[in-house]
Amino acid sequence: MDRKDVGILAMDIYFPPSCVQQEALEAHDGASKGKYTIGLGQDCMAFCSEVEDVISMSLTVVNSLLKKYKIDPKLIGRLEVGSETVIDKSKSIKTWLMQIFEESDNTDIEGVDSSNACYGGTAALLNCVNWVESNSWDGRYGLVVCTDSAVYAEGPARPTGGAAAIAMLIGPNAPISFESKYRASHMAHVYDFYKPDLASEYPVVDGKLSQTCYLMALDSCYRQFCNKYEKIAGKQFSISDAEYFVFHSPYNKLVQKSFARLYYNDFMRNCSYVDDDAKEKLQSFSNLTGEESYQSRDLEKASQQVAKHLYGIKVQPTTLLPKQIGNMYTASLYAALASVLYNKHDSLNGQRIVMFSYGSGLTSTMFSLRLNNGQHPFSLSNIGSVLGVTEKLQSRHETLPEKFVETLKLMEHRYGAKDFETSSDTSLLQPGTFYLTKVDSMYRRFYSQKPAEEIGGGKTKCCNGFANGH
Amino acid sequence: MDRKDVGILAMDIYFPPSCVQQEALEAHDGASKGKYTIGLGQDCMAFCSEVEDVISMSLTVVNSLLKKYKIDPKLIGRLEVGSETVIDKSKSIKTWLMQIFEESDNTDIEGVDSSNACYGGTAALLNCVNWVESNSWDGRYGLVVCTDSAVYAEGPARPTGGAAAIAMLIGPNAPISFESKYRASHMAHVYDFYKPDLASEYPVVDGKLSQTCYLMALDSCYRQFCNKYEKIAGKQFSISDAEYFVFHSPYNKLVQKSFARLYYNDFMRNCSYVDDDAKEKLQSFSNLTGEESYQSRDLEKASQQVAKHLYGIKVQPTTLLPKQIGNMYTASLYAALASVLYNKHDSLNGQRIVMFSYGSGLTSTMFSLRLNNGQHPFSLSNIGSVLGVTEKLQSRHETLPEKFVETLKLMEHRYGAKDFETSSDTSLLQPGTFYLTKVDSMYRRFYSQKPAEEIGGGKTKCCNGFANGH
């Protein structure tokens, strides 16, 4: 069986129709003007209403991907999920998704859920690619799902929420393939962001520590990535060797800092593209210790300034969805990848994209993708049109901050609760979207699907069955 | 790089020193005599005291494996954990284990935690094997850790608890290698056992449904396993084609039923080894529907009777640790594998072991291992002696049921709590064991290591550092 160019064949994204403008949230929170829009670099934030959760979103996106790319569910041989939104501490989200495949009598599907903060989706993706390259591969497709709802307690972290689910089909001869040897990880034990209060959906966050950990992990991965590249390719790696850099995006400001940090690394490594003007501007920071360099505001400002032009070319096109949706945890990095695929699909042939995945706690990996136009339906242009980012963003419903806050209050009571029914209000949902109808006295969750347009005003389909404890 | 015979190179197990006899528990609970010992088939149950948890157990077993096999921590390129015992909903157990590797400046270690009930360890193991066989392999070892503490609310499920951590080193040229093509999974959406009450350590269990799901999953996996085998090997597969069958063991009685179920499958498939006497005894059950066959006590009895002799040969040697320790969730299947490796290491060369992994919710896989004596230190005989099962079992401390119940009561308050110190009583722990000393007001967990014997009465080593939020 052919195993060349294993990678991402197809992709789809789902995010909730409800969103709140960061500018409106600033005003509502009494924050200084620009604190969220410029300070964080965010435009808008999506959030789950009481009829949606990480399970419904992943049911929706898997169903949608299979339909839009006309994939027979029998052809899936592996399905894995990355998520840090825990609805059940034992039963994986993957098992809920099996409902889609049980209908086609396909239960021989490996894979479970991978978890470490925002990194779980990358773990799932790397696992799936490895499977296709291993002796265990049976010729079928892999399917990776990243699904998360990021919500924070009232306070400075609240505007860094978001929600989305992304599905990616994995196999050989992919338009987005892995350069598997160019990959470096940095993993360590830290308490920068974690969820030890099990009854609460909210994390414990040390924002400043988390940002430093992110940049330290970025440095460590980049250093090792460059070393490996140079060993294999026989020449130095610098940011001029990739057309795009895609970063995990808790908020856009950190992405700006991250790219500038890579530029600073390249300056310190004496990379040839760094011109005299930039050298002059960064010279005074060349003697900083590592720790000092993470704390220096002046370095931050100077490096962002010299990297600004390249940021516009190599990073800006990746930031569309993360700025519009917010932090999607495991889905954030892949929403950024989706953004550049959507924005640039007609010019990506032969190009390289470097990805940086970060999950607090911490786990991080830098890896490299190689693009080619591909063959329909697994072509970059088809992926771009299936993603339909503009239409999806335009069809959203802007919510007032009061309504957003009210929803989060309600969800504080609903999280981990049993024996309740939702409003089943699907007015904002697109046809074909799955939604939560109730959680019974045994905590069992019931979902329905809003009829797809082609079915017309038909009956709402229920997605349960054996699951109901028969 | 050589990639032949990828599989398990080395193995170690850790379980808590505290245990309670099932016979004593029967009396204490006022259960009928034999209810736990014969009804469940269990002898004894290990449990974590207040100074141990899934993190301390996995620190202990990883440290122990590296030391006993003299593996430089720098040589580990992937580390993943399977567990369903959630201490933090975002930060993976893997990140706590990174402390061991950060000391050696090795942070480039892929992998996170895999989760779906008792199946997470198998997912981690299969991922790790795939990695070694993939283009991403960098020549280093993989390390898989299964760690769980199984505790139940007062009631009929309580005697099915247990606790342990297992570590397995993964690489090529292994004495225990994967026959990767002989593998079948059955995954579906059910609520047989789950943990939706996030604040509680205890699961919601439907014991009867879970048993039926287990046997249905076993049938489905076995059917597909046989189909795949026949397609590749060109002949029928039956239980006579493997020397040992290792089952996930929530309690031994289900393992007895499972092997009998395979025998019944072989009878229905007309396998040649099924003799006339057995055929006669099972004939009256040949017209049962699937559903009827799961409910029939008579079939259960008859099939166990005809399979009894083969059970003694092919399964009994795998049951030592699960009967003595209890359900170890993700570690249960591998404790059963460790049992047969320990009991039979001098006669396993060239033999085949078929494994059945089950995790409620549900996910299950049947897969095949091929054994060879191997080369020291990665030899079956060395694995047997490192496991040191007899010594480990004999050095345990038998606890009265009252003390066991009292510990579980205390842990109900400790689960998910912050701002407390443990007794730090290490009197029962072996030298070198890690233990929990405190959880601070920010939920950060602090562990120490009981000095190893060779160090003498030296200082207790602390296992924290950057982690403490510096």
Tab-separated table of C-alpha atoms in Angstrom, chain A residues 264-427:
chain	number	residue	atom	x	y	z
A	264	TYR	CA	15.012	37.305	17.814
A	265	ASN	CA	16.252	33.704	17.816
A	266	ASP	CA	17.313	34.046	14.192
A	267	PHE	CA	19.093	37.303	15.001
A	268	MET	CA	20.974	35.605	17.835
A	269	ARG	CA	21.857	32.745	15.460
A	270	ASN	CA	23.217	35.217	12.912
A	271	CYS	CA	20.800	34.233	10.149
A	272	SER	CA	21.617	35.895	6.866
A	273	TYR	CA	18.223	37.453	6.147
A	274	VAL	CA	18.412	39.656	9.261
A	275	ASP	CA	19.424	43.022	7.796
A	276	ASP	CA	21.640	45.692	9.280
A	277	ASP	CA	18.750	47.821	10.405
A	278	ALA	CA	17.271	44.963	12.394
A	279	LYS	CA	20.675	44.052	13.817
A	280	GLU	CA	21.121	47.560	15.022
A	281	LYS	CA	17.722	47.602	16.688
A	282	LEU	CA	18.283	44.271	18.446
A	283	GLN	CA	21.970	44.639	19.261
A	284	SER	CA	21.414	45.972	22.750
A	285	PHE	CA	19.456	42.813	23.669
A	286	SER	CA	22.076	40.334	22.557
A	287	ASN	CA	23.565	39.995	26.017
A	288	LEU	CA	20.362	39.317	27.913
A	289	THR	CA	20.132	36.035	29.779
A	290	GLY	CA	17.221	33.784	28.806
A	291	GLU	CA	15.219	34.807	31.861
A	292	GLU	CA	15.859	38.516	31.230
A	293	SER	CA	14.830	38.182	27.623
A	294	TYR	CA	11.411	36.804	28.593
A	295	GLN	CA	10.817	39.743	30.929
A	296	SER	CA	12.104	42.572	28.732
A	297	ARG	CA	9.319	44.750	27.370
A	298	ASP	CA	11.817	46.656	25.295
A	299	LEU	CA	12.988	43.517	23.545
A	300	GLU	CA	9.376	42.544	22.964
A	301	LYS	CA	8.660	45.898	21.345
A	302	ALA	CA	11.868	46.034	19.301
A	303	SER	CA	11.593	42.498	17.975
A	304	GLN	CA	7.934	42.951	17.057
A	305	GLN	CA	8.866	46.075	15.208
A	306	VAL	CA	11.628	44.500	13.113
A	307	ALA	CA	9.515	41.357	12.504
A	308	LYS	CA	6.395	43.322	11.603
A	309	HIS	CA	6.775	43.163	7.837
A	310	LEU	CA	7.389	39.415	7.821
A	311	TYR	CA	4.567	38.922	10.319
A	312	GLY	CA	2.187	40.466	7.821
A	313	ILE	CA	3.302	38.001	5.160
A	314	LYS	CA	3.981	34.785	7.104
A	315	VAL	CA	1.560	34.967	10.041
A	316	GLN	CA	-1.286	37.406	9.438
A	317	PRO	CA	-3.124	35.090	6.992
A	318	THR	CA	-3.263	32.418	9.741
A	319	THR	CA	-4.958	34.644	12.308
A	320	LEU	CA	-8.413	35.159	10.799
A	321	LEU	CA	-10.373	32.487	12.678
A	322	PRO	CA	-8.566	32.689	16.031
A	323	LYS	CA	-9.192	36.454	16.129
A	324	GLN	CA	-12.846	36.018	15.223
A	325	ILE	CA	-13.633	32.985	17.390
A	326	GLY	CA	-11.197	33.256	20.278
A	327	ASN	CA	-9.272	30.486	21.973
A	328	MET	CA	-10.572	27.088	20.903
A	329	TYR	CA	-7.988	25.200	22.981
A	330	THR	CA	-7.158	22.032	20.973
A	331	ALA	CA	-8.845	23.457	17.874
A	332	SER	CA	-7.016	26.814	17.976
A	333	LEU	CA	-3.889	25.755	16.115
A	334	TYR	CA	-5.934	23.991	13.441
A	335	ALA	CA	-8.326	26.917	13.082
A	336	ALA	CA	-5.215	28.996	12.369
A	337	LEU	CA	-4.116	26.411	9.793
A	338	ALA	CA	-7.641	26.477	8.334
A	339	SER	CA	-7.367	30.261	8.059
A	340	VAL	CA	-4.275	30.168	5.869
A	341	LEU	CA	-5.694	27.291	3.804
A	342	TYR	CA	-8.834	29.339	3.263
A	343	ASN	CA	-7.016	32.596	2.544
A	344	LYS	CA	-4.187	31.257	0.395
A	345	HIS	CA	-5.267	27.899	-1.051
A	346	ASP	CA	-4.505	28.915	-4.630
A	347	SER	CA	-0.888	29.822	-3.935
A	348	LEU	CA	0.269	27.165	-1.457
A	349	ASN	CA	1.574	24.548	-3.899
A	350	GLY	CA	5.105	23.506	-2.937
A	351	GLN	CA	5.155	25.719	0.134
A	352	ARG	CA	6.075	24.881	3.731
A	353	ILE	CA	4.096	25.681	6.858
A	354	VAL	CA	5.713	25.404	10.296
A	355	MET	CA	3.301	24.698	13.148
A	356	PHE	CA	3.776	25.310	16.872
A	357	SER	CA	1.444	23.496	19.238
A	358	TYR	CA	1.360	24.375	22.938
A	359	GLY	CA	-0.618	22.895	25.820
A	360	SER	CA	-0.172	24.168	29.351
A	361	GLY	CA	1.134	21.825	31.961
A	362	LEU	CA	3.152	21.625	29.620
A	363	THR	CA	3.538	19.888	26.288
A	364	SER	CA	4.610	21.497	23.006
A	365	THR	CA	5.752	20.463	19.543
A	366	MET	CA	6.994	22.293	16.477
A	367	PHE	CA	6.453	20.426	13.218
A	368	SER	CA	6.530	21.029	9.496
A	369	LEU	CA	3.929	20.583	6.766
A	370	ARG	CA	4.502	20.501	3.026
A	371	LEU	CA	1.706	21.630	0.725
A	372	ASN	CA	0.689	20.522	-2.760
A	373	ASN	CA	-2.458	21.294	-4.725
A	374	GLY	CA	-3.781	17.729	-4.481
A	375	GLN	CA	-6.538	15.971	-6.380
A	376	HIS	CA	-10.250	16.630	-5.985
A	377	PRO	CA	-11.908	16.132	-3.526
A	378	PHE	CA	-8.664	16.200	-1.540
A	379	SER	CA	-7.379	19.415	-3.075
A	380	LEU	CA	-6.438	22.650	-1.373
A	381	SER	CA	-9.053	24.512	-3.388
A	382	ASN	CA	-11.795	22.117	-2.296
A	383	ILE	CA	-10.640	22.291	1.328
A	384	GLY	CA	-10.827	26.062	1.069
A	385	SER	CA	-14.341	26.001	-0.299
A	386	VAL	CA	-15.594	23.378	2.202
A	387	LEU	CA	-14.219	25.477	5.051
A	388	GLY	CA	-16.416	28.350	3.801
A	389	VAL	CA	-15.020	30.613	6.465
A	390	THR	CA	-16.507	33.888	5.238
A	391	GLU	CA	-20.062	32.502	5.005
A	392	LYS	CA	-19.757	30.855	8.398
A	393	LEU	CA	-18.499	34.026	10.032
A	394	GLN	CA	-21.101	36.188	8.335
A	395	SER	CA	-23.992	34.000	9.365
A	396	ARG	CA	-23.182	34.368	13.057
A	397	HIS	CA	-25.421	36.037	15.570
A	398	GLU	CA	-23.902	38.861	17.592
A	399	THR	CA	-24.946	38.640	21.220
A	400	LEU	CA	-24.899	41.374	23.819
A	401	PRO	CA	-22.334	40.969	26.597
A	402	GLU	CA	-25.185	40.672	29.128
A	403	LYS	CA	-26.549	37.624	27.305
A	404	PHE	CA	-23.055	36.097	27.158
A	405	VAL	CA	-22.553	36.578	30.905
A	406	GLU	CA	-26.012	35.190	31.605
A	407	THR	CA	-25.269	32.078	29.517
A	408	LEU	CA	-22.032	31.441	31.386
A	409	LYS	CA	-23.879	31.782	34.699
A	410	LEU	CA	-26.410	29.192	33.584
A	411	MET	CA	-23.650	26.877	32.398
A	412	GLU	CA	-21.949	27.067	35.792
A	413	HIS	CA	-24.993	25.252	37.161
A	414	ARG	CA	-25.337	22.921	34.200
A	415	TYR	CA	-21.720	21.753	34.242
A	416	GLY	CA	-21.621	18.281	35.777
A	417	ALA	CA	-25.355	18.448	36.531
A	418	LYS	CA	-28.039	15.846	35.858
A	419	ASP	CA	-31.766	15.691	35.389
A	420	PHE	CA	-32.470	18.752	33.291
A	421	GLU	CA	-33.839	19.597	29.860
A	422	THR	CA	-32.447	22.313	27.644
A	423	SER	CA	-34.645	24.834	25.851
A	424	SER	CA	-33.995	22.900	22.634
A	425	ASP	CA	-34.022	26.310	20.982
A	426	THR	CA	-32.339	25.696	17.647
A	427	SER	CA	-33.290	28.968	15.984
